[in-house]
mmCIF file with all atom_site columns, C-alpha atoms in Angstrom:
data_model
loop_
_atom_site.group_PDB
_atom_site.id
_atom_site.type_symbol
_atom_site.label_atom_id
_atom_site.label_alt_id
_atom_site.label_comp_id
_atom_site.label_asym_id
_atom_site.label_entity_id
_atom_site.label_seq_id
_atom_site.pdbx_PDB_ins_code
_atom_site.Cartn_x
_atom_site.Cartn_y
_atom_site.Cartn_z
_atom_site.occupancy
_atom_site.B_iso_or_equiv
_atom_site.pdbx_formal_charge
_atom_site.auth_seq_id
_atom_site.auth_comp_id
_atom_site.auth_asym_id
_atom_site.auth_atom_id
_atom_site.pdbx_PDB_model_num
ATOM 1   C CA . MET I 1 1   ? 28.389  -1.844 16.288 1.00 0.00 ? 1   MET I CA 1
ATOM 2   C CA . ILE I 1 2   ? 27.120  0.566  18.736 1.00 0.00 ? 2   ILE I CA 1
ATOM 3   C CA . PHE I 1 3   ? 25.895  4.293  17.850 1.00 0.00 ? 3   PHE I CA 1
ATOM 4   C CA . GLN I 1 4   ? 27.094  7.141  20.192 1.00 0.00 ? 4   GLN I CA 1
ATOM 5   C CA . TYR I 1 5   ? 24.838  8.504  23.040 1.00 0.00 ? 5   TYR I CA 1
ATOM 6   C CA . ASN I 1 6   ? 23.763  11.887 22.878 1.00 0.00 ? 6   ASN I CA 1
ATOM 7   C CA . PHE I 1 7   ? 25.371  13.539 25.845 1.00 0.00 ? 7   PHE I CA 1
ATOM 8   C CA . LEU I 1 8   ? 28.907  12.083 24.128 1.00 0.00 ? 8   LEU I CA 1
ATOM 9   C CA . LEU I 1 9   ? 28.035  14.471 21.310 1.00 0.00 ? 9   LEU I CA 1
ATOM 10  C CA . THR I 1 10  ? 28.280  17.505 24.186 1.00 0.00 ? 10  THR I CA 1
ATOM 11  C CA . TYR I 1 11  ? 31.731  16.676 24.799 1.00 0.00 ? 11  TYR I CA 1
ATOM 12  C CA . VAL I 1 12  ? 33.222  16.101 21.355 1.00 0.00 ? 12  VAL I CA 1
ATOM 13  C CA . PHE I 1 13  ? 32.434  19.349 19.970 1.00 0.00 ? 13  PHE I CA 1
ATOM 14  C CA . PHE I 1 14  ? 34.140  21.594 22.181 1.00 0.00 ? 14  PHE I CA 1
ATOM 15  C CA . PHE I 1 15  ? 37.742  20.568 20.234 1.00 0.00 ? 15  PHE I CA 1
ATOM 16  C CA . LEU I 1 16  ? 38.431  21.616 16.718 1.00 0.00 ? 16  LEU I CA 1
ATOM 17  C CA . PHE I 1 17  ? 38.322  18.367 15.551 1.00 0.00 ? 17  PHE I CA 1
ATOM 18  C CA . LEU I 1 18  ? 35.718  15.640 16.245 1.00 0.00 ? 18  LEU I CA 1
ATOM 19  C CA . SER I 1 19  ? 37.846  12.740 17.426 1.00 0.00 ? 19  SER I CA 1
ATOM 20  C CA . GLN I 1 20  ? 35.329  10.090 16.018 1.00 0.00 ? 20  GLN I CA 1
ATOM 21  C CA . MET I 1 21  ? 31.683  9.175  15.549 1.00 0.00 ? 21  MET I CA 1
ATOM 22  C CA . ILE I 1 22  ? 29.296  6.361  13.789 1.00 0.00 ? 22  ILE I CA 1
ATOM 23  C CA . GLY I 1 23  ? 25.901  7.537  12.736 1.00 0.00 ? 23  GLY I CA 1
ATOM 24  C CA . TYR I 1 24  ? 23.919  6.610  9.728  1.00 0.00 ? 24  TYR I CA 1
ATOM 25  C CA . VAL I 1 25  ? 22.912  8.736  6.692  1.00 0.00 ? 25  VAL I CA 1
ATOM 26  C CA . ASP I 1 26  ? 19.272  9.784  6.854  1.00 0.00 ? 26  ASP I CA 1
ATOM 27  C CA . ALA I 1 27  ? 19.394  12.699 4.529  1.00 0.00 ? 27  ALA I CA 1
ATOM 28  C CA . ILE I 1 28  ? 21.243  13.750 1.315  1.00 0.00 ? 28  ILE I CA 1
ATOM 29  C CA . GLU I 1 29  ? 21.304  17.080 0.008  1.00 0.00 ? 29  GLU I CA 1
ATOM 30  C CA . SER I 1 30  ? 22.007  17.810 -3.704 1.00 0.00 ? 30  SER I CA 1
ATOM 31  C CA . GLU I 1 31  ? 25.471  19.176 -4.526 1.00 0.00 ? 31  GLU I CA 1
ATOM 32  C CA . MET I 1 32  ? 25.256  22.863 -4.954 1.00 0.00 ? 32  MET I CA 1
ATOM 33  C CA . ARG I 1 33  ? 27.572  24.975 -7.211 1.00 0.00 ? 33  ARG I CA 1
ATOM 34  C CA . PHE I 1 34  ? 28.500  28.815 -6.559 1.00 0.00 ? 34  PHE I CA 1
ATOM 35  C CA . THR I 1 35  ? 30.928  30.903 -8.881 1.00 0.00 ? 35  THR I CA 1
ATOM 36  C CA . ASN I 1 36  ? 33.984  29.461 -7.456 1.00 0.00 ? 36  ASN I CA 1
ATOM 37  C CA . SER I 1 37  ? 33.000  26.347 -5.390 1.00 0.00 ? 37  SER I CA 1
ATOM 38  C CA . ARG I 1 38  ? 31.007  23.225 -4.674 1.00 0.00 ? 38  ARG I CA 1
ATOM 39  C CA . VAL I 1 39  ? 29.467  22.136 -1.821 1.00 0.00 ? 39  VAL I CA 1
ATOM 40  C CA . PHE I 1 40  ? 27.681  18.562 -0.989 1.00 0.00 ? 40  PHE I CA 1
ATOM 41  C CA . LYS I 1 41  ? 25.595  18.283 2.388  1.00 0.00 ? 41  LYS I CA 1
ATOM 42  C CA . PHE I 1 42  ? 24.287  15.149 4.022  1.00 0.00 ? 42  PHE I CA 1
ATOM 43  C CA . VAL I 1 43  ? 22.827  14.589 7.944  1.00 0.00 ? 43  VAL I CA 1
ATOM 44  C CA . LEU I 1 44  ? 24.041  11.822 10.155 1.00 0.00 ? 44  LEU I CA 1
ATOM 45  C CA . ASN I 1 45  ? 21.921  10.243 12.907 1.00 0.00 ? 45  ASN I CA 1
ATOM 46  C CA . ASN I 1 46  ? 23.590  8.863  15.845 1.00 0.00 ? 46  ASN I CA 1
ATOM 47  C CA . GLY I 1 47  ? 20.696  6.637  16.215 1.00 0.00 ? 47  GLY I CA 1
ATOM 48  C CA . PHE I 1 48  ? 19.303  8.516  19.180 1.00 0.00 ? 48  PHE I CA 1
ATOM 49  C CA . GLY I 1 49  ? 17.401  11.076 16.894 1.00 0.00 ? 49  GLY I CA 1
ATOM 50  C CA . THR I 1 50  ? 20.327  13.527 17.134 1.00 0.00 ? 50  THR I CA 1
ATOM 51  C CA . ARG I 1 51  ? 20.776  14.333 13.426 1.00 0.00 ? 51  ARG I CA 1
ATOM 52  C CA . ILE I 1 52  ? 24.347  16.446 13.007 1.00 0.00 ? 52  ILE I CA 1
ATOM 53  C CA . GLN I 1 53  ? 24.740  18.012 9.340  1.00 0.00 ? 53  GLN I CA 1
ATOM 54  C CA . VAL I 1 54  ? 28.132  17.194 7.331  1.00 0.00 ? 54  VAL I CA 1
ATOM 55  C CA . ASN I 1 55  ? 29.509  19.405 4.985  1.00 0.00 ? 55  ASN I CA 1
ATOM 56  C CA . CYS I 1 56  ? 31.899  18.824 2.017  1.00 0.00 ? 56  CYS I CA 1
ATOM 57  C CA . TRP I 1 57  ? 33.514  20.960 -0.243 1.00 0.00 ? 57  TRP I CA 1
ATOM 58  C CA . ASN I 1 58  ? 35.316  21.324 -3.712 1.00 0.00 ? 58  ASN I CA 1
ATOM 59  C CA . GLU I 1 59  ? 37.734  18.818 -4.164 1.00 0.00 ? 59  GLU I CA 1
ATOM 60  C CA . HIS I 1 60  ? 37.147  16.773 -0.955 1.00 0.00 ? 60  HIS I CA 1
ATOM 61  C CA . ILE I 1 61  ? 33.707  16.035 -2.720 1.00 0.00 ? 61  ILE I CA 1
ATOM 62  C CA . GLU I 1 62  ? 34.875  13.046 -4.973 1.00 0.00 ? 62  GLU I CA 1
ATOM 63  C CA . ARG I 1 63  ? 36.254  10.794 -2.707 1.00 0.00 ? 63  ARG I CA 1
ATOM 64  C CA . ILE I 1 64  ? 33.244  10.484 -0.138 1.00 0.00 ? 64  ILE I CA 1
ATOM 65  C CA . LYS I 1 65  ? 29.968  11.072 -2.005 1.00 0.00 ? 65  LYS I CA 1
ATOM 66  C CA . GLU I 1 66  ? 30.230  7.454  -3.206 1.00 0.00 ? 66  GLU I CA 1
ATOM 67  C CA . LYS I 1 67  ? 29.999  6.481  0.396  1.00 0.00 ? 67  LYS I CA 1
ATOM 68  C CA . VAL I 1 68  ? 27.262  8.707  1.225  1.00 0.00 ? 68  VAL I CA 1
ATOM 69  C CA . ILE I 1 69  ? 24.116  6.258  0.546  1.00 0.00 ? 69  ILE I CA 1
ATOM 70  C CA . MET I 1 70  ? 20.844  6.561  2.515  1.00 0.00 ? 70  MET I CA 1
ATOM 71  C CA . ASP I 1 71  ? 20.989  4.311  5.516  1.00 0.00 ? 71  ASP I CA 1
ATOM 72  C CA . ASN I 1 72  ? 25.003  3.829  5.231  1.00 0.00 ? 72  ASN I CA 1
ATOM 73  C CA . ILE I 1 73  ? 26.534  3.564  8.605  1.00 0.00 ? 73  ILE I CA 1
ATOM 74  C CA . ILE I 1 74  ? 29.418  5.688  8.621  1.00 0.00 ? 74  ILE I CA 1
ATOM 75  C CA . TYR I 1 75  ? 32.403  5.750  10.613 1.00 0.00 ? 75  TYR I CA 1
ATOM 76  C CA . LEU I 1 76  ? 33.642  9.863  10.878 1.00 0.00 ? 76  LEU I CA 1
ATOM 77  C CA . GLU I 1 77  ? 36.818  10.585 12.236 1.00 0.00 ? 77  GLU I CA 1
ATOM 78  C CA . LYS I 1 78  ? 38.935  13.972 12.378 1.00 0.00 ? 78  LYS I CA 1
ATOM 79  C CA . ALA I 1 79  ? 36.162  16.187 10.719 1.00 0.00 ? 79  ALA I CA 1
ATOM 80  C CA . HIS I 1 80  ? 36.683  19.917 11.510 1.00 0.00 ? 80  HIS I CA 1
ATOM 81  C CA . CYS I 1 81  ? 34.060  21.369 13.599 1.00 0.00 ? 81  CYS I CA 1
ATOM 82  C CA . VAL I 1 82  ? 32.448  24.714 12.776 1.00 0.00 ? 82  VAL I CA 1
ATOM 83  C CA . THR I 1 83  ? 30.185  27.087 14.491 1.00 0.00 ? 83  THR I CA 1
ATOM 84  C CA . SER I 1 84  ? 26.118  26.119 13.508 1.00 0.00 ? 84  SER I CA 1
ATOM 85  C CA . THR I 1 85  ? 24.649  28.298 10.837 1.00 0.00 ? 85  THR I CA 1
ATOM 86  C CA . ASP I 1 86  ? 21.488  29.269 9.746  1.00 0.00 ? 86  ASP I CA 1
ATOM 87  C CA . TYR I 1 87  ? 21.772  26.794 6.756  1.00 0.00 ? 87  TYR I CA 1
ATOM 88  C CA . ASN I 1 88  ? 21.532  23.675 9.720  1.00 0.00 ? 88  ASN I CA 1
ATOM 89  C CA . ARG I 1 89  ? 19.469  21.214 8.415  1.00 0.00 ? 89  ARG I CA 1
ATOM 90  C CA . GLY I 1 90  ? 20.133  19.007 11.571 1.00 0.00 ? 90  GLY I CA 1
ATOM 91  C CA . ASN I 1 91  ? 18.979  19.293 14.773 1.00 0.00 ? 91  ASN I CA 1
ATOM 92  C CA . TYR I 1 92  ? 22.154  19.578 16.662 1.00 0.00 ? 92  TYR I CA 1
ATOM 93  C CA . LYS I 1 93  ? 23.140  23.115 16.675 1.00 0.00 ? 93  LYS I CA 1
ATOM 94  C CA . ARG I 1 94  ? 26.183  23.350 19.045 1.00 0.00 ? 94  ARG I CA 1
ATOM 95  C CA . ALA I 1 95  ? 28.095  22.606 15.720 1.00 0.00 ? 95  ALA I CA 1
ATOM 96  C CA . GLU I 1 96  ? 28.633  21.436 12.012 1.00 0.00 ? 96  GLU I CA 1
ATOM 97  C CA . LEU I 1 97  ? 31.505  19.384 10.501 1.00 0.00 ? 97  LEU I CA 1
ATOM 98  C CA . ILE I 1 98  ? 33.437  19.618 7.907  1.00 0.00 ? 98  ILE I CA 1
ATOM 99  C CA . ILE I 1 99  ? 35.125  17.199 5.513  1.00 0.00 ? 99  ILE I CA 1
ATOM 100 C CA . ASN I 1 100 ? 38.907  17.932 5.158  1.00 0.00 ? 100 ASN I CA 1
ATOM 101 C CA . LYS I 1 101 ? 41.965  16.542 3.784  1.00 0.00 ? 101 LYS I CA 1
ATOM 102 C CA . PHE I 1 102 ? 42.436  14.705 7.239  1.00 0.00 ? 102 PHE I CA 1
ATOM 103 C CA . THR I 1 103 ? 39.094  13.077 7.768  1.00 0.00 ? 103 THR I CA 1
ATOM 104 C CA . ASN I 1 104 ? 38.587  9.847  7.159  1.00 0.00 ? 104 ASN I CA 1
ATOM 105 C CA . VAL I 1 105 ? 35.178  8.389  5.904  1.00 0.00 ? 105 VAL I CA 1
ATOM 106 C CA . GLU I 1 106 ? 34.540  4.680  6.154  1.00 0.00 ? 106 GLU I CA 1
ATOM 107 C CA . ILE I 1 107 ? 31.428  2.796  5.434  1.00 0.00 ? 107 ILE I CA 1
ATOM 108 C CA . MET I 1 108 ? 30.339  0.185  8.173  1.00 0.00 ? 108 MET I CA 1
ATOM 109 C CA . GLY I 1 109 ? 27.482  -1.443 6.492  1.00 0.00 ? 109 GLY I CA 1
ATOM 110 C CA . ALA I 1 110 ? 23.763  -0.532 5.979  1.00 0.00 ? 110 ALA I CA 1
ATOM 111 C CA . PHE I 1 111 ? 21.625  0.518  9.039  1.00 0.00 ? 111 PHE I CA 1
ATOM 112 C CA . ASN I 1 112 ? 19.093  -2.062 10.143 1.00 0.00 ? 112 ASN I CA 1
ATOM 113 C CA . ASP I 1 113 ? 18.184  -3.783 13.623 1.00 0.00 ? 113 ASP I CA 1
ATOM 114 C CA . GLU I 1 114 ? 20.563  -6.638 13.352 1.00 0.00 ? 114 GLU I CA 1
ATOM 115 C CA . ASN I 1 115 ? 23.778  -5.296 12.792 1.00 0.00 ? 115 ASN I CA 1
ATOM 116 C CA . CYS I 1 116 ? 23.317  -2.403 14.973 1.00 0.00 ? 116 CYS I CA 1
ATOM 117 C CA . GLU I 1 117 ? 22.466  -1.895 18.591 1.00 0.00 ? 117 GLU I CA 1
ATOM 118 C CA . ILE I 1 118 ? 20.943  1.169  20.001 1.00 0.00 ? 118 ILE I CA 1
ATOM 119 C CA . PRO I 1 119 ? 21.075  1.277  23.492 1.00 0.00 ? 119 PRO I CA 1
ATOM 120 C CA . THR I 1 120 ? 17.714  1.795  25.076 1.00 0.00 ? 120 THR I CA 1
ATOM 121 C CA . ALA I 1 121 ? 19.510  4.222  27.999 1.00 0.00 ? 121 ALA I CA 1
ATOM 122 C CA . GLU I 1 122 ? 18.283  7.095  25.754 1.00 0.00 ? 122 GLU I CA 1
ATOM 123 C CA . PRO I 1 123 ? 14.958  7.468  23.770 1.00 0.00 ? 123 PRO I CA 1
ATOM 124 C CA . VAL I 1 124 ? 14.688  8.220  20.412 1.00 0.00 ? 124 VAL I CA 1
ATOM 125 C CA . VAL I 1 125 ? 14.377  11.920 19.895 1.00 0.00 ? 125 VAL I CA 1
ATOM 126 C CA . LEU I 1 126 ? 12.283  12.769 16.415 1.00 0.00 ? 126 LEU I CA 1
ATOM 127 C CA . GLN I 1 127 ? 13.004  16.418 14.864 1.00 0.00 ? 127 GLN I CA 1
ATOM 128 C CA . GLU I 1 128 ? 9.699   18.064 14.584 1.00 0.00 ? 128 GLU I CA 1
ATOM 129 C CA . PHE I 1 129 ? 8.700   20.237 11.326 1.00 0.00 ? 129 PHE I CA 1
ATOM 130 C CA . GLN I 1 130 ? 6.020   22.240 10.425 1.00 0.00 ? 130 GLN I CA 1
ATOM 131 C CA . LEU I 1 131 ? 4.430   22.110 7.082  1.00 0.00 ? 131 LEU I CA 1
ATOM 132 C CA . GLU I 1 132 ? 5.984   25.081 6.095  1.00 0.00 ? 132 GLU I CA 1
ATOM 133 C CA . ASP I 1 133 ? 9.354   23.368 6.498  1.00 0.00 ? 133 ASP I CA 1
ATOM 134 C CA . LEU I 1 134 ? 9.005   20.829 4.237  1.00 0.00 ? 134 LEU I CA 1
ATOM 135 C CA . GLU I 1 135 ? 10.204  22.250 0.987  1.00 0.00 ? 135 GLU I CA 1
ATOM 136 C CA . LYS I 1 136 ? 13.230  23.621 2.185  1.00 0.00 ? 136 LYS I CA 1
ATOM 137 C CA . SER I 1 137 ? 14.744  20.973 4.769  1.00 0.00 ? 137 SER I CA 1
ATOM 138 C CA . ILE I 1 138 ? 16.955  17.977 4.497  1.00 0.00 ? 138 ILE I CA 1
ATOM 139 C CA . LEU I 1 139 ? 13.999  15.395 5.492  1.00 0.00 ? 139 LEU I CA 1
ATOM 140 C CA . PRO I 1 140 ? 15.357  12.202 8.030  1.00 0.00 ? 140 PRO I CA 1
ATOM 141 C CA . TRP I 1 141 ? 13.707  8.954  7.211  1.00 0.00 ? 141 TRP I CA 1
ATOM 142 C CA . LYS I 1 142 ? 11.364  9.838  10.114 1.00 0.00 ? 142 LYS I CA 1
ATOM 143 C CA . PHE I 1 143 ? 10.079  12.867 11.872 1.00 0.00 ? 143 PHE I CA 1
ATOM 144 C CA . LYS I 1 144 ? 6.805   14.562 13.740 1.00 0.00 ? 144 LYS I CA 1
ATOM 145 C CA . ILE I 1 145 ? 4.875   17.381 12.057 1.00 0.00 ? 145 ILE I CA 1
ATOM 146 C CA . SER I 1 146 ? 1.944   19.520 13.248 1.00 0.00 ? 146 SER I CA 1
ATOM 147 C CA . GLY I 1 147 ? -0.977  20.772 11.693 1.00 0.00 ? 147 GLY I CA 1
ATOM 148 C CA . TYR I 1 148 ? -4.863  20.848 11.761 1.00 0.00 ? 148 TYR I CA 1
ATOM 149 C CA . LEU I 1 149 ? -7.366  17.849 10.545 1.00 0.00 ? 149 LEU I CA 1
ATOM 150 C CA . LYS I 1 150 ? -8.896  18.971 7.245  1.00 0.00 ? 150 LYS I CA 1
ATOM 151 C CA . THR I 1 151 ? -10.578 16.266 6.027  1.00 0.00 ? 151 THR I CA 1
ATOM 152 C CA . GLN I 1 152 ? -12.714 13.644 7.731  1.00 0.00 ? 152 GLN I CA 1
ATOM 153 C CA . PHE I 1 153 ? -10.864 10.172 7.935  1.00 0.00 ? 153 PHE I CA 1
ATOM 154 C CA . SER I 1 154 ? -11.679 7.914  4.741  1.00 0.00 ? 154 SER I CA 1
ATOM 155 C CA . LYS I 1 155 ? -10.780 4.044  4.837  1.00 0.00 ? 155 LYS I CA 1
ATOM 156 C CA . ILE I 1 156 ? -9.013  2.600  1.916  1.00 0.00 ? 156 ILE I CA 1
ATOM 157 C CA . GLY I 1 157 ? -8.331  -0.881 0.735  1.00 0.00 ? 157 GLY I CA 1
ATOM 158 C CA . SER I 1 158 ? -5.160  -3.182 2.122  1.00 0.00 ? 158 SER I CA 1
ATOM 159 C CA . GLU I 1 159 ? -3.584  -6.510 0.980  1.00 0.00 ? 159 GLU I CA 1
ATOM 160 C CA . ASN I 1 160 ? -3.386  -7.270 4.140  1.00 0.00 ? 160 ASN I CA 1
ATOM 161 C CA . PRO I 1 161 ? -7.297  -8.038 5.337  1.00 0.00 ? 161 PRO I CA 1
ATOM 162 C CA . THR I 1 162 ? -6.057  -7.576 9.066  1.00 0.00 ? 162 THR I CA 1
ATOM 163 C CA . GLN I 1 163 ? -4.704  -4.212 8.429  1.00 0.00 ? 163 GLN I CA 1
ATOM 164 C CA . VAL I 1 164 ? -7.301  -1.250 7.989  1.00 0.00 ? 164 VAL I CA 1
ATOM 165 C CA . LYS I 1 165 ? -5.511  1.778  6.473  1.00 0.00 ? 165 LYS I CA 1
ATOM 166 C CA . GLY I 1 166 ? -6.740  5.510  6.572  1.00 0.00 ? 166 GLY I CA 1
ATOM 167 C CA . ILE I 1 167 ? -6.448  8.587  4.718  1.00 0.00 ? 167 ILE I CA 1
ATOM 168 C CA . PHE I 1 168 ? -6.879  12.336 5.583  1.00 0.00 ? 168 PHE I CA 1
ATOM 169 C CA . THR I 1 169 ? -5.361  15.760 5.378  1.00 0.00 ? 169 THR I CA 1
ATOM 170 C CA . ILE I 1 170 ? -3.724  18.408 7.440  1.00 0.00 ? 170 ILE I CA 1
ATOM 171 C CA . THR I 1 171 ? -3.247  21.997 6.977  1.00 0.00 ? 171 THR I CA 1
ATOM 172 C CA . ASP I 1 172 ? -1.605  24.800 8.399  1.00 0.00 ? 172 ASP I CA 1
ATOM 173 C CA . GLY I 1 173 ? -4.315  27.004 7.031  1.00 0.00 ? 173 GLY I CA 1
ATOM 174 C CA . ILE I 1 174 ? -2.183  27.709 3.476  1.00 0.00 ? 174 ILE I CA 1
ATOM 175 C CA . ARG I 1 175 ? -0.383  24.091 2.971  1.00 0.00 ? 175 ARG I CA 1
ATOM 176 C CA . LYS I 1 176 ? -1.535  20.641 3.198  1.00 0.00 ? 176 LYS I CA 1
ATOM 177 C CA . LEU I 1 177 ? 0.033   17.439 3.370  1.00 0.00 ? 177 LEU I CA 1
ATOM 178 C CA . ASP I 1 178 ? -1.834  14.078 2.852  1.00 0.00 ? 178 ASP I CA 1
ATOM 179 C CA . VAL I 1 179 ? -1.641  11.513 5.176  1.00 0.00 ? 179 VAL I CA 1
ATOM 180 C CA . THR I 1 180 ? -2.208  7.861  5.028  1.00 0.00 ? 180 THR I CA 1
ATOM 181 C CA . THR I 1 181 ? -2.101  5.816  8.352  1.00 0.00 ? 181 THR I CA 1
ATOM 182 C CA . ASN I 1 182 ? -1.471  2.041  8.129  1.00 0.00 ? 182 ASN I CA 1
ATOM 183 C CA . PHE I 1 183 ? -3.400  1.177  11.257 1.00 0.00 ? 183 PHE I CA 1
ATOM 184 C CA . PHE I 1 184 ? -6.756  3.142  11.202 1.00 0.00 ? 184 PHE I CA 1
ATOM 185 C CA . SER I 1 185 ? -9.906  2.851  13.631 1.00 0.00 ? 185 SER I CA 1
ATOM 186 C CA . ASP I 1 186 ? -13.411 4.206  13.789 1.00 0.00 ? 186 ASP I CA 1
ATOM 187 C CA . ASN I 1 187 ? -12.746 4.811  17.364 1.00 0.00 ? 187 ASN I CA 1
ATOM 188 C CA . HIS I 1 188 ? -11.655 8.048  17.566 1.00 0.00 ? 188 HIS I CA 1
ATOM 189 C CA . GLU I 1 189 ? -13.226 11.697 18.685 1.00 0.00 ? 189 GLU I CA 1
ATOM 190 C CA . TYR I 1 190 ? -11.182 13.739 16.138 1.00 0.00 ? 190 TYR I CA 1
ATOM 191 C CA . VAL I 1 191 ? -13.269 16.188 13.782 1.00 0.00 ? 191 VAL I CA 1
ATOM 192 C CA . ARG I 1 192 ? -12.012 19.145 11.221 1.00 0.00 ? 192 ARG I CA 1
ATOM 193 C CA . GLY I 1 193 ? -10.405 22.001 12.871 1.00 0.00 ? 193 GLY I CA 1
ATOM 194 C CA . ASP I 1 194 ? -8.690  19.471 15.499 1.00 0.00 ? 194 ASP I CA 1
ATOM 195 C CA . SER I 1 195 ? -4.661  20.038 16.314 1.00 0.00 ? 195 SER I CA 1
ATOM 196 C CA . LEU I 1 196 ? -2.942  17.006 15.644 1.00 0.00 ? 196 LEU I CA 1
ATOM 197 C CA . GLN I 1 197 ? 0.955   15.746 15.800 1.00 0.00 ? 197 GLN I CA 1
ATOM 198 C CA . LEU I 1 198 ? 2.068   13.437 13.871 1.00 0.00 ? 198 LEU I CA 1
ATOM 199 C CA . SER I 1 199 ? 5.036   11.009 13.339 1.00 0.00 ? 199 SER I CA 1
ATOM 200 C CA . GLY I 1 200 ? 6.027   9.080  10.222 1.00 0.00 ? 200 GLY I CA 1
ATOM 201 C CA . SER I 1 201 ? 7.883   9.499  6.724  1.00 0.00 ? 201 SER I CA 1
ATOM 202 C CA . ILE I 1 202 ? 7.207   11.275 3.574  1.00 0.00 ? 202 ILE I CA 1
ATOM 203 C CA . PHE I 1 203 ? 6.445   9.483  0.204  1.00 0.00 ? 203 PHE I CA 1
ATOM 204 C CA . HIS I 1 204 ? 5.931   11.842 -2.117 1.00 0.00 ? 204 HIS I CA 1
ATOM 205 C CA . LEU I 1 205 ? 6.531   15.902 -2.317 1.00 0.00 ? 205 LEU I CA 1
ATOM 206 C CA . SER I 1 206 ? 4.784   18.050 -5.408 1.00 0.00 ? 206 SER I CA 1
ATOM 207 C CA . GLU I 1 207 ? 4.708   21.934 -5.884 1.00 0.00 ? 207 GLU I CA 1
#
């Protein structure tokens, strides 16, 4: 199966309904309850790094929730397009999608390199976050983050003798994030206080 190009998404959202989209689930937010309503949110990634928030309200939650699993490839048809809000955790800011009674949601398998084809015509774009964003965002599997080097690099052991891991900490002056790199080399010129931009995945968040 082939995912959609970014430029195609700029056209489909001009219409009231999204005709169709194929993407994989790369973030899920816990169901939230209000006085008289419930909402379940997740993010679809088109394979090029464009992340579109999908919202499901009330009676529609039960029929789609069991299909929304991390890395599941979802075929979405006839979702309602609405204006993006401040609560949009994706990086596509032209619109959000709403599941309604006409929306068709189908599972097309799990995302992996063998069953998916992502054309190379467009580069994959990673969404960038700041440290202050981590605790309030629906994070993708992989993203970019910036900060300042708080500690020196330290080597740690690895089960693979050809792989040298390193650990260090970055900060924004208030928060900190411990980082592990799987391919560490002493041949670097970074010192404490240097600005760094990293790409990777979150392993654990704590208070």
